[in-house]
Structures are given as structure tokens and as C-alpha cells.
Amino acid sequence: GKSTVKRDNLGSRKSYSASTQDAILDVNFGFIGYASAGSSDKAPYRPTVVVSARLLSADGKRVLFEDQIIYNSVFPHLRDSITINPDDRYRYPDFDDLEAAGATAIEGFAPAFTAVAEELARQLKR
């Protein structure tokens, strides 16, 4: 069904209910897929993951941490994010090559998700 939760433009909640835990971690996937920064041979399709994360106090009122992590940054409007360069093994010069890769292309998401999770953990430890 339709959610009644109000979210901002990055997908994070606009308000939070208090928690009995130490803090609230709100993680949102803004984009998951293969993306290219253009249509030339110098802009191949690569796995792309955009994650927004916000850590709040247990009462949900104080932001302790907020950032966005992008694996394969191809979106020019997302400038102030932590960027991770993609694994070059999963590089497809054009869409036909990506389509021909079949299930192998799916494997490209494993290093993407791992890199994003490790970076988020690193940021939360700071």
C-alpha cells in the first residue's frame, strides 16, 4: 500500500519517532543500477549505487551524522557526496555490451554494495 511516511528529496524521513535504542540509523538507496556518465566510449556503463544515511539521537530530534555515498558518481547534481570509484572489471562500453553480459553484470553489484557498506561503517566510526 501507499506509505504515509513523509520523506525529503534524498529519501530520508522528515520526522522520526523516539526509539528505545541508543540511536536511529536511516539508510536509503536512491539509485541502484548500471549508469553511464554520457554516450561516448569514455563513459561506459558501470554498477552505480547511491546511498543516503542519517544517524539520529534516540529521540529522533538531533542529527549525529548525515552523508551521501555514491559508487560510480555519474550524477552531476550530487556534488557534495563521498564518492567511490567503481571496480573496472564491470565496465561495459555500451548498452548492448551490458545486455550481452547477462548475469555477469549482476556480479558487479557485490563489490559496489561492499564498498558502500564499508565506507558507511568508516564514516559512522568517526
XYZ file of C-alpha atoms in Angstrom, residues 35-115:
81
model
C 24.713 4.046 -15.303
C 26.876 5.921 -17.744
C 28.124 9.498 -17.456
C 27.449 10.085 -21.151
C 27.146 8.470 -24.535
C 30.790 8.307 -25.618
C 33.205 5.364 -25.375
C 34.860 7.214 -22.497
C 31.633 6.926 -20.498
C 30.961 3.194 -20.113
C 28.142 1.638 -18.123
C 29.221 0.624 -14.610
C 27.418 -0.515 -11.468
C 26.128 2.542 -9.636
C 24.796 2.808 -6.091
C 23.626 5.968 -4.321
C 23.031 5.730 -0.559
C 21.926 8.450 1.843
C 22.431 7.840 5.553
C 21.411 9.750 8.641
C 22.172 8.833 12.260
C 19.952 10.465 14.869
C 19.750 10.596 18.629
C 17.370 8.093 20.225
C 14.660 10.757 20.499
C 14.920 11.341 16.736
C 15.498 15.070 17.125
C 19.268 15.547 16.823
C 21.219 14.603 13.697
C 24.527 12.999 14.712
C 25.691 12.117 11.213
C 24.392 12.676 7.699
C 26.023 11.932 4.391
C 25.590 10.502 0.952
C 27.825 7.829 -0.565
C 27.999 7.242 -4.309
C 29.643 4.299 -6.030
C 30.372 5.437 -9.617
C 29.442 9.098 -9.398
C 27.708 9.957 -12.664
C 25.100 12.375 -11.346
C 26.404 15.964 -11.615
C 23.789 17.388 -9.214
C 25.121 15.202 -6.356
C 28.367 17.094 -5.786
C 28.888 17.058 -2.006
C 28.924 13.296 -1.607
C 31.525 10.728 -0.678
C 32.444 9.087 -3.971
C 33.868 5.635 -4.594
C 35.440 4.696 -7.912
C 33.852 1.610 -9.466
C 35.545 -1.743 -9.996
C 36.800 -1.666 -13.579
C 36.051 -5.373 -14.110
C 32.391 -4.454 -14.557
C 32.748 -1.904 -17.326
C 30.598 -2.077 -20.439
C 31.339 0.316 -23.340
C 27.712 0.490 -24.473
C 24.300 -0.795 -23.524
C 24.493 -3.723 -25.943
C 27.636 -4.964 -24.140
C 25.910 -4.584 -20.788
C 22.899 -6.517 -22.020
C 25.114 -9.253 -23.513
C 26.915 -9.674 -20.160
C 23.727 -11.134 -18.673
C 24.119 -12.456 -15.141
C 27.801 -11.449 -15.052
C 26.675 -7.833 -14.860
C 24.746 -8.649 -11.665
C 28.016 -9.750 -10.043
C 29.206 -6.149 -10.355
C 26.883 -5.149 -7.539
C 28.728 -7.277 -4.946
C 31.835 -5.038 -4.852
C 29.590 -1.954 -5.113
C 27.465 -2.837 -2.072
C 30.520 -3.978 -0.119
C 32.396 -0.731 -0.818
